[in-house]
Amino acid sequence: MTDDVYIIGAGIHPFGRTDGRSGRDQGVVAVRQALTDAGIAWPDVEFAYGGSAAAGSADIMVNELGLTSVPFINVANGCATGGSALTAARNAIAAGACDIALAVGFDKHPRGAFNAKPSDYGLPEWYGETGMMLTTQFFALKIQRYMALHGISRRTLGLVAEKAFRNGTLCDHAWRRSPVDLDTILNAPMVNDPLTKYMFCSPAEGAVALVLASAKKVRELGSDAVRIASVAFRTRPEGSFEVFAPSISVGGGGKPTEVASRAAFEMAGIGPEDVSVAQLQDTESGAEIMHMAENGFCADGEQEQWLAEGWSEIGGKMPINTDGGCLACGEPIGASGLRQVYENTVQLRGRGGERQVPNGPKVGYSHVYGAPGLSAVAILER
């Protein structure tokens, strides 16, 4: 076993809508880009993990990439699919099963809201018939409660979205490339109170691929490598209140993000204060706010000051979602978690261009969350 696993290649297909190109074809584009970045060819890959929610099986990519008999495992874990693929690829190298592995995620969702089915989550049909499968409704109710408990204002929800769209203008893989001012965000049509249409991400298309390698292979290749300091993946603990939960415990309970975050920091041997840049799940504005606290970057309620003072801006004390996050990029489920790791790799390599975090960031933190309560955290070090 070894803890020295690195990212040596990163590729991305722009997010948004690409007519005439399937989700899997977008994945092939991302893989080829990542291989070129790593300075290797497809036959050099010894293990591959990948997945999507709506665009088919990832292993069929070998038809375009090459029939090399590579072990290719399909991954399906909701919004945490990408984080799961990364975890598996990293662990394969750490266990000595291979020296080079691939993690890839892609998707091509139809237009409109995600259409979750109760049976997929072990729930009865009445749960959906009463409207409780509608995630926008759940997220709105959850952030309403959080705002009431911790003094978060609607203005702060709007500032999260405004920051996201502003960062998206600086990012060539983002879907939303135009700024949206705070007044427009706050006065836009309400989807589910208190969240307006600009405070939600949209189902989208896109793909990300990451090439991982052992320390031995990094030395052989002389790669521009970024070390994976830790990965942690956790499901929900007892008493947690997550997507599709029918009720909340009176006494309160744990949260999968808190559990995964603590584990990742412990494995990396660092704390939140050591992080230079972070990508947090922002399915909607409230999610970013709650995840700031759940990942240990602030106390509940301190987000008001963070957003008012600009601390999470690209030039702030701890930049969050530097490429615009899900709000600006959209969310192709299979690719979304890997996009976060891709962005941190770009930042730690100093290749962020106009969105580059100043002063040479050394530690990148990514967090992805998926229904019905799955969280994956990856910490990168330069």
CSV table of C-alpha atoms in Angstrom, one decimal:
chain,number,residue,atom,x,y,z
A,1,MET,CA,0.0,0.0,0.0
A,2,THR,CA,1.1,3.6,-0.7
A,3,ASP,CA,-0.4,7.0,-0.1
A,4,ASP,CA,1.5,8.6,-2.9
A,5,VAL,CA,-1.0,8.8,-5.8
A,6,TYR,CA,-0.9,11.7,-8.2
A,7,ILE,CA,-3.0,13.4,-10.9
A,8,ILE,CA,-0.8,13.7,-14.0
A,9,GLY,CA,-3.4,14.5,-16.7
A,10,ALA,CA,-6.7,16.4,-16.7
A,11,GLY,CA,-9.2,16.9,-19.5
A,12,ILE,CA,-12.6,18.5,-19.8
A,13,HIS,CA,-15.3,18.9,-22.4
A,14,PRO,CA,-17.1,22.2,-22.0
A,15,PHE,CA,-20.3,22.0,-20.0
A,16,GLY,CA,-23.7,23.2,-21.2
A,17,ARG,CA,-25.4,22.0,-24.4
A,18,THR,CA,-23.5,20.4,-27.3
A,19,ASP,CA,-26.0,19.4,-30.0
A,20,GLY,CA,-25.0,16.5,-32.2
A,21,ARG,CA,-22.5,15.0,-29.7
A,22,SER,CA,-23.5,12.3,-27.3
A,23,GLY,CA,-22.5,12.4,-23.6
A,24,ARG,CA,-20.1,9.4,-24.1
A,25,ASP,CA,-18.5,11.2,-27.1
A,26,GLN,CA,-17.9,14.2,-24.9
A,27,GLY,CA,-16.2,11.8,-22.4
A,28,VAL,CA,-13.9,10.5,-25.2
A,29,VAL,CA,-12.9,14.1,-25.9
A,30,ALA,CA,-12.1,14.6,-22.2
A,31,VAL,CA,-10.1,11.4,-22.0
A,32,ARG,CA,-8.0,12.2,-25.0
A,33,GLN,CA,-7.3,15.6,-23.7
A,34,ALA,CA,-6.2,14.1,-20.3
A,35,LEU,CA,-4.0,11.6,-22.0
A,36,THR,CA,-2.3,14.3,-24.0
A,37,ASP,CA,-1.8,16.4,-20.8
A,38,ALA,CA,-0.3,13.4,-19.1
A,39,GLY,CA,2.0,12.6,-22.0
A,40,ILE,CA,0.8,9.0,-22.4
A,41,ALA,CA,-1.3,7.0,-24.8
A,42,TRP,CA,-4.5,5.0,-24.2
A,43,PRO,CA,-2.7,1.6,-24.1
A,44,ASP,CA,-0.7,2.9,-21.1
A,45,VAL,CA,-3.9,3.0,-18.9
A,46,GLU,CA,-4.0,-0.1,-16.7
A,47,PHE,CA,-7.4,0.5,-15.0
A,48,ALA,CA,-10.4,2.7,-15.7
A,49,TYR,CA,-13.5,3.8,-13.8
A,50,GLY,CA,-16.3,5.9,-15.2
A,51,GLY,CA,-19.9,6.6,-15.3
A,52,SER,CA,-22.9,8.7,-16.1
A,53,ALA,CA,-26.5,8.9,-15.0
A,54,ALA,CA,-28.2,9.5,-18.4
A,55,ALA,CA,-25.7,8.9,-21.2
A,56,GLY,CA,-25.0,5.2,-21.1
A,57,SER,CA,-22.2,2.9,-19.9
A,58,ALA,CA,-18.7,4.4,-19.7
A,59,ASP,CA,-16.9,1.1,-20.6
A,60,ILE,CA,-18.2,1.4,-24.2
A,61,MET,CA,-15.8,4.3,-24.7
A,62,VAL,CA,-13.2,1.6,-25.5
A,63,ASN,CA,-14.8,1.4,-29.0
A,64,GLU,CA,-13.4,4.9,-29.7
A,65,LEU,CA,-10.3,4.9,-27.4
A,66,GLY,CA,-9.0,1.5,-28.4
A,67,LEU,CA,-9.6,-2.2,-27.7
A,68,THR,CA,-6.8,-2.8,-25.2
A,69,SER,CA,-8.5,-5.2,-22.8
A,70,VAL,CA,-8.2,-2.6,-20.1
A,71,PRO,CA,-10.4,-3.4,-17.0
A,72,PHE,CA,-13.1,-0.7,-17.2
A,73,ILE,CA,-15.6,-0.6,-14.3
A,74,ASN,CA,-18.9,1.4,-14.7
A,75,VAL,CA,-19.7,3.6,-11.7
A,76,ALA,CA,-23.2,4.8,-10.7
A,77,ASN,CA,-23.6,6.8,-7.5
A,78,GLY,CA,-25.9,9.8,-8.3
A,79,CYS,CA,-24.2,13.2,-8.1
A,80,ALA,CA,-21.3,11.5,-6.3
A,81,THR,CA,-20.5,9.3,-9.4
A,82,GLY,CA,-17.4,11.3,-10.3
A,83,GLY,CA,-16.1,11.3,-6.7
A,84,SER,CA,-16.7,7.6,-6.5
A,85,ALA,CA,-14.7,7.0,-9.7
A,86,LEU,CA,-11.9,9.1,-8.4
A,87,THR,CA,-11.9,7.2,-5.1
A,88,ALA,CA,-11.8,3.8,-6.9
A,89,ALA,CA,-9.0,4.9,-9.3
A,90,ARG,CA,-6.9,6.3,-6.4
A,91,ASN,CA,-7.4,3.2,-4.3
A,92,ALA,CA,-6.4,0.8,-7.2
A,93,ILE,CA,-3.0,2.5,-7.5
A,94,ALA,CA,-2.6,2.8,-3.7
A,95,ALA,CA,-3.3,-1.0,-3.4
A,96,GLY,CA,-0.6,-1.7,-6.0
A,97,ALA,CA,-3.0,-3.1,-8.6
A,98,CYS,CA,-1.7,-0.7,-11.3
A,99,ASP,CA,0.5,2.4,-11.9
A,100,ILE,CA,-1.8,4.3,-14.1
A,101,ALA,CA,-5.6,4.6,-13.8
A,102,LEU,CA,-8.3,6.7,-15.3
A,103,ALA,CA,-11.3,8.3,-13.7
A,104,VAL,CA,-13.9,9.7,-16.1
A,105,GLY,CA,-17.4,11.0,-15.8
A,106,PHE,CA,-19.9,12.4,-18.4
A,107,ASP,CA,-23.5,13.1,-19.0
A,108,LYS,CA,-26.1,14.5,-21.4
A,109,HIS,CA,-29.4,15.2,-19.5
A,110,PRO,CA,-32.6,16.0,-21.3
A,111,ARG,CA,-33.9,19.5,-20.8
A,112,GLY,CA,-36.0,20.2,-17.8
A,113,ALA,CA,-35.7,19.3,-14.1
A,114,PHE,CA,-34.2,16.0,-12.9
A,115,ASN,CA,-37.0,13.3,-12.8
A,116,ALA,CA,-36.2,11.2,-9.8
A,117,LYS,CA,-38.3,8.0,-9.4
A,118,PRO,CA,-39.4,7.0,-5.8
A,119,SER,CA,-38.7,3.3,-6.6
A,120,ASP,CA,-35.0,4.1,-7.3
A,121,TYR,CA,-34.6,5.2,-3.7
A,122,GLY,CA,-36.6,2.5,-2.1
A,123,LEU,CA,-39.6,4.8,-1.5
A,124,PRO,CA,-43.3,4.1,-2.2
A,125,GLU,CA,-45.1,5.8,-5.1
A,126,TRP,CA,-47.2,8.0,-2.8
A,127,TYR,CA,-44.0,9.8,-1.8
A,128,GLY,CA,-43.7,11.1,-5.4
A,129,GLU,CA,-47.4,11.7,-5.8
A,130,THR,CA,-47.4,14.2,-3.0
A,131,GLY,CA,-44.5,16.1,-4.6
A,132,MET,CA,-41.8,15.1,-2.1
A,133,MET,CA,-39.5,13.8,-4.8
A,134,LEU,CA,-39.1,17.3,-6.2
A,135,THR,CA,-35.6,18.2,-5.1
A,136,THR,CA,-36.1,22.0,-5.6
A,137,GLN,CA,-38.8,21.8,-2.9
A,138,PHE,CA,-36.7,19.8,-0.5
A,139,PHE,CA,-33.7,22.2,-0.9
A,140,ALA,CA,-35.9,25.2,-0.4
A,141,LEU,CA,-37.4,23.8,2.8
A,142,LYS,CA,-33.9,22.8,4.1
A,143,ILE,CA,-32.4,26.2,3.5
A,144,GLN,CA,-35.5,27.9,5.0
A,145,ARG,CA,-34.9,26.0,8.2
A,146,TYR,CA,-31.2,26.8,8.2
A,147,MET,CA,-31.8,30.5,7.5
A,148,ALA,CA,-34.2,30.7,10.5
A,149,LEU,CA,-31.8,28.9,12.8
A,150,HIS,CA,-28.6,30.8,11.9
A,151,GLY,CA,-29.7,34.2,10.6
A,152,ILE,CA,-28.9,33.8,6.9
A,153,SER,CA,-30.5,36.4,4.7
A,154,ARG,CA,-31.9,36.1,1.2
A,155,ARG,CA,-29.3,38.7,0.1
A,156,THR,CA,-26.6,36.2,1.0
A,157,LEU,CA,-28.3,33.6,-1.1
A,158,GLY,CA,-28.2,36.0,-3.9
A,159,LEU,CA,-24.5,36.9,-3.3
A,160,VAL,CA,-23.6,33.2,-3.7
A,161,ALA,CA,-25.2,33.2,-7.2
A,162,GLU,CA,-23.8,36.5,-8.2
A,163,LYS,CA,-20.3,35.3,-7.4
A,164,ALA,CA,-20.9,32.1,-9.3
A,165,PHE,CA,-21.9,33.8,-12.5
A,166,ARG,CA,-19.1,36.3,-12.2
A,167,ASN,CA,-16.6,33.5,-11.9
A,168,GLY,CA,-18.2,31.7,-14.8
A,169,THR,CA,-17.4,34.6,-17.1
A,170,LEU,CA,-13.7,33.8,-16.5
A,171,CYS,CA,-14.0,30.1,-17.2
A,172,ASP,CA,-13.9,28.6,-20.7
A,173,HIS,CA,-15.6,25.4,-19.7
A,174,ALA,CA,-18.6,27.1,-17.9
A,175,TRP,CA,-22.0,27.1,-19.4
A,176,ARG,CA,-23.2,30.4,-18.0
A,177,ARG,CA,-20.6,33.0,-19.2
A,178,SER,CA,-22.6,36.2,-18.5
A,179,PRO,CA,-22.7,38.0,-15.2
A,180,VAL,CA,-26.0,38.4,-13.4
A,181,ASP,CA,-26.5,41.3,-11.0
A,182,LEU,CA,-27.8,40.8,-7.4
A,183,ASP,CA,-31.1,42.7,-8.0
A,184,THR,CA,-31.9,40.5,-11.0
A,185,ILE,CA,-31.1,37.3,-9.0
A,186,LEU,CA,-33.3,38.4,-6.0
A,187,ASN,CA,-36.2,39.6,-8.1
A,188,ALA,CA,-36.2,36.7,-10.6
A,189,PRO,CA,-39.2,34.3,-10.7
A,190,MET,CA,-39.5,32.2,-7.6
A,191,VAL,CA,-39.0,28.5,-8.0
A,192,ASN,CA,-39.4,27.4,-4.4
A,193,ASP,CA,-39.3,30.0,-1.7
A,194,PRO,CA,-36.7,31.4,-1.0
A,195,LEU,CA,-34.8,30.2,-4.1
A,196,THR,CA,-35.3,32.0,-7.4
A,197,LYS,CA,-34.5,30.6,-10.8
A,198,TYR,CA,-30.9,32.0,-10.7
A,199,MET,CA,-30.2,30.3,-7.4
A,200,PHE,CA,-30.5,26.8,-8.9
A,201,CYS,CA,-28.1,24.9,-11.2
A,202,SER,CA,-29.5,23.2,-14.3
A,203,PRO,CA,-29.1,19.7,-15.7
A,204,ALA,CA,-26.5,19.9,-18.3
A,205,GLU,CA,-23.9,18.1,-20.5
A,206,GLY,CA,-20.2,17.8,-20.2
A,207,ALA,CA,-17.3,15.5,-19.3
A,208,VAL,CA,-14.1,15.3,-17.3
A,209,ALA,CA,-11.3,12.8,-17.2
A,210,LEU,CA,-8.4,12.5,-14.8
A,211,VAL,CA,-5.3,10.4,-15.3
A,212,LEU,CA,-3.8,9.1,-12.0
A,213,ALA,CA,-0.4,7.6,-11.5
A,214,SER,CA,1.9,6.1,-8.8
A,215,ALA,CA,5.0,8.0,-7.6
A,216,LYS,CA,7.2,5.6,-9.6
A,217,LYS,CA,5.4,6.5,-12.8
A,218,VAL,CA,5.5,10.2,-12.0
A,219,ARG,CA,9.3,9.9,-11.7
A,220,GLU,CA,9.5,8.0,-15.0
A,221,LEU,CA,7.4,10.5,-16.9
A,222,GLY,CA,8.6,13.7,-15.2
A,223,SER,CA,5.0,14.7,-14.9
A,224,ASP,CA,3.5,18.1,-13.8
A,225,ALA,CA,1.8,16.2,-11.0
A,226,VAL,CA,-0.5,17.1,-8.2
A,227,ARG,CA,-0.7,14.8,-5.2
A,228,ILE,CA,-3.9,13.4,-3.9
A,229,ALA,CA,-3.5,13.9,-0.2
A,230,SER,CA,-6.7,12.1,0.7
A,231,VAL,CA,-10.1,10.9,-0.5
A,232,ALA,CA,-13.0,10.1,1.7
A,233,PHE,CA,-16.4,8.9,0.8
A,234,ARG,CA,-19.3,8.5,3.2
A,235,THR,CA,-23.0,7.7,3.2
A,236,ARG,CA,-25.4,9.3,5.7
A,237,PRO,CA,-25.2,8.5,9.4
A,238,GLU,CA,-28.0,8.0,11.9
A,239,GLY,CA,-30.4,10.9,12.2
A,240,SER,CA,-29.2,12.8,9.2
A,241,PHE,CA,-31.7,15.0,7.2
A,242,GLU,CA,-30.9,14.5,3.5
A,243,VAL,CA,-32.5,14.4,0.1
A,244,PHE,CA,-35.8,12.4,0.1
A,245,ALA,CA,-35.9,12.2,3.9
A,246,PRO,CA,-39.5,12.2,5.0
A,247,SER,CA,-38.8,13.8,8.4
A,248,ILE,CA,-36.1,15.2,10.6
A,249,SER,CA,-35.0,13.8,13.9
A,250,VAL,CA,-36.0,15.9,16.9
A,251,GLY,CA,-32.6,15.5,18.4
A,252,GLY,CA,-30.7,16.2,15.2
A,253,GLY,CA,-28.2,13.9,13.7
A,254,GLY,CA,-24.9,13.6,11.8
A,255,LYS,CA,-24.3,14.7,8.2
A,256,PRO,CA,-22.5,12.7,5.6
A,257,THR,CA,-20.5,15.8,4.5
A,258,GLU,CA,-19.3,16.4,8.1
A,259,VAL,CA,-18.2,12.7,8.4
A,260,ALA,CA,-16.4,12.7,5.0
A,261,SER,CA,-14.8,16.0,5.6
A,262,ARG,CA,-13.4,15.0,9.0
A,263,ALA,CA,-12.1,11.8,7.5
A,264,ALA,CA,-10.4,13.5,4.6
A,265,PHE,CA,-8.7,16.1,6.8
A,266,GLU,CA,-7.5,13.4,9.2
A,267,MET,CA,-6.0,11.3,6.4
A,268,ALA,CA,-4.3,14.3,4.9
A,269,GLY,CA,-3.0,15.5,8.2
A,270,ILE,CA,-4.2,19.0,7.8
A,271,GLY,CA,-7.1,21.2,8.7
A,272,PRO,CA,-9.5,23.6,7.0
A,273,GLU,CA,-7.2,26.5,7.8
A,274,ASP,CA,-4.6,25.0,5.5
A,275,VAL,CA,-6.8,25.0,2.4
A,276,SER,CA,-6.0,27.5,-0.4
A,277,VAL,CA,-9.0,26.9,-2.7
A,278,ALA,CA,-12.2,24.9,-2.4
A,279,GLN,CA,-14.9,23.6,-4.7
A,280,LEU,CA,-18.1,22.8,-2.8
A,281,GLN,CA,-21.4,21.3,-4.0
A,282,ASP,CA,-23.7,24.1,-4.9
A,283,THR,CA,-26.8,22.5,-6.4
A,284,GLU,CA,-28.4,25.7,-5.3
A,285,SER,CA,-27.2,28.8,-3.4
A,286,GLY,CA,-28.2,27.4,-0.1
A,287,ALA,CA,-26.2,24.3,-0.6
A,288,GLU,CA,-22.9,26.2,-0.9
A,289,ILE,CA,-23.8,28.1,2.3
A,290,MET,CA,-24.6,25.0,4.3
A,291,HIS,CA,-21.6,23.1,2.9
A,292,MET,CA,-19.2,25.9,4.0
A,293,ALA,CA,-20.0,25.0,7.6
A,294,GLU,CA,-20.4,21.3,7.1
A,295,ASN,CA,-16.9,21.1,5.6
A,296,GLY,CA,-15.4,23.0,8.5
A,297,PHE,CA,-14.6,26.3,6.9
A,298,CYS,CA,-16.8,28.4,9.1
A,299,ALA,CA,-19.4,28.2,11.9
A,300,ASP,CA,-23.1,28.1,11.2
A,301,GLY,CA,-24.2,31.7,10.5
A,302,GLU,CA,-20.7,33.1,9.8
A,303,GLN,CA,-21.5,32.8,6.0
A,304,GLU,CA,-23.3,36.2,6.3
A,305,GLN,CA,-19.9,37.9,7.0
A,306,TRP,CA,-18.0,35.7,4.5
A,307,LEU,CA,-20.2,36.8,1.6
A,308,ALA,CA,-20.5,40.4,2.7
A,309,GLU,CA,-16.7,40.7,3.1
A,310,GLY,CA,-15.9,38.8,-0.1
A,311,TRP,CA,-13.9,36.2,1.7
A,312,SER,CA,-14.9,33.4,-0.7
A,313,GLU,CA,-14.1,35.4,-3.9
A,314,ILE,CA,-11.1,34.4,-6.1
A,315,GLY,CA,-9.0,37.1,-4.4
A,316,GLY,CA,-10.4,36.4,-0.9
A,317,LYS,CA,-9.0,34.6,2.0
A,318,MET,CA,-10.5,31.2,0.9
A,319,PRO,CA,-11.8,31.2,-2.7
A,320,ILE,CA,-14.8,28.9,-3.2
A,321,ASN,CA,-16.1,27.6,-6.6
A,322,THR,CA,-13.6,29.5,-8.7
A,323,ASP,CA,-15.0,28.2,-12.0
A,324,GLY,CA,-18.6,29.2,-11.1
A,325,GLY,CA,-19.5,25.8,-9.6
A,326,CYS,CA,-22.7,24.0,-10.5
A,327,LEU,CA,-24.6,27.3,-10.7
A,328,ALA,CA,-22.5,28.6,-13.7
A,329,CYS,CA,-21.4,25.2,-15.2
A,330,GLY,CA,-24.6,23.3,-14.8
A,331,GLU,CA,-24.6,19.7,-13.5
A,332,PRO,CA,-24.0,16.8,-15.7
A,333,ILE,CA,-24.3,14.3,-12.9
A,334,GLY,CA,-21.5,11.9,-13.9
A,335,ALA,CA,-19.0,14.7,-14.5
A,336,SER,CA,-19.8,17.2,-11.8
A,337,GLY,CA,-17.6,15.9,-9.0
A,338,LEU,CA,-14.6,15.4,-11.3
A,339,ARG,CA,-15.0,19.0,-12.6
A,340,GLN,CA,-14.3,20.2,-9.0
A,341,VAL,CA,-11.1,18.1,-8.9
A,342,TYR,CA,-10.2,19.3,-12.4
A,343,GLU,CA,-10.5,22.9,-11.3
A,344,ASN,CA,-8.4,22.4,-8.2
A,345,THR,CA,-5.7,20.7,-10.4
A,346,VAL,CA,-5.8,23.7,-12.7
A,347,GLN,CA,-5.5,26.0,-9.8
A,348,LEU,CA,-2.6,24.2,-8.1
A,349,ARG,CA,-0.7,24.0,-11.4
A,350,GLY,CA,-1.1,27.8,-11.8
A,351,ARG,CA,-3.0,27.4,-15.1
A,352,GLY,CA,-6.2,29.3,-14.1
A,353,GLY,CA,-5.7,32.3,-16.3
A,354,GLU,CA,-8.1,35.1,-15.3
A,355,ARG,CA,-9.6,33.0,-12.6
A,356,GLN,CA,-6.3,31.9,-11.1
A,357,VAL,CA,-6.1,32.2,-7.3
A,358,PRO,CA,-3.2,34.4,-6.4
A,359,ASN,CA,-0.1,33.6,-4.4
A,360,GLY,CA,0.5,30.0,-5.6
A,361,PRO,CA,-2.2,27.9,-3.9
A,362,LYS,CA,-0.8,24.7,-2.4
A,363,VAL,CA,-3.9,22.8,-1.1
A,364,GLY,CA,-7.2,22.3,-3.0
A,365,TYR,CA,-10.3,20.9,-1.5
A,366,SER,CA,-13.3,19.4,-3.3
A,367,HIS,CA,-16.6,18.2,-2.0
A,368,VAL,CA,-19.5,16.6,-3.9
A,369,TYR,CA,-22.8,15.7,-2.5
A,370,GLY,CA,-25.5,13.4,-4.0
A,371,ALA,CA,-28.9,12.0,-3.1
A,372,PRO,CA,-30.0,10.4,-0.9
A,373,GLY,CA,-27.1,11.5,1.3
A,374,LEU,CA,-23.6,10.7,-0.2
A,375,SER,CA,-20.6,12.9,0.2
A,376,ALA,CA,-17.1,12.6,-1.3
A,377,VAL,CA,-14.2,14.8,-0.4
A,378,ALA,CA,-10.8,14.9,-2.2
A,379,ILE,CA,-7.8,17.0,-1.0
A,380,LEU,CA,-5.0,17.8,-3.4
A,381,GLU,CA,-1.5,19.1,-2.5
A,382,ARG,CA,1.1,20.8,-4.6
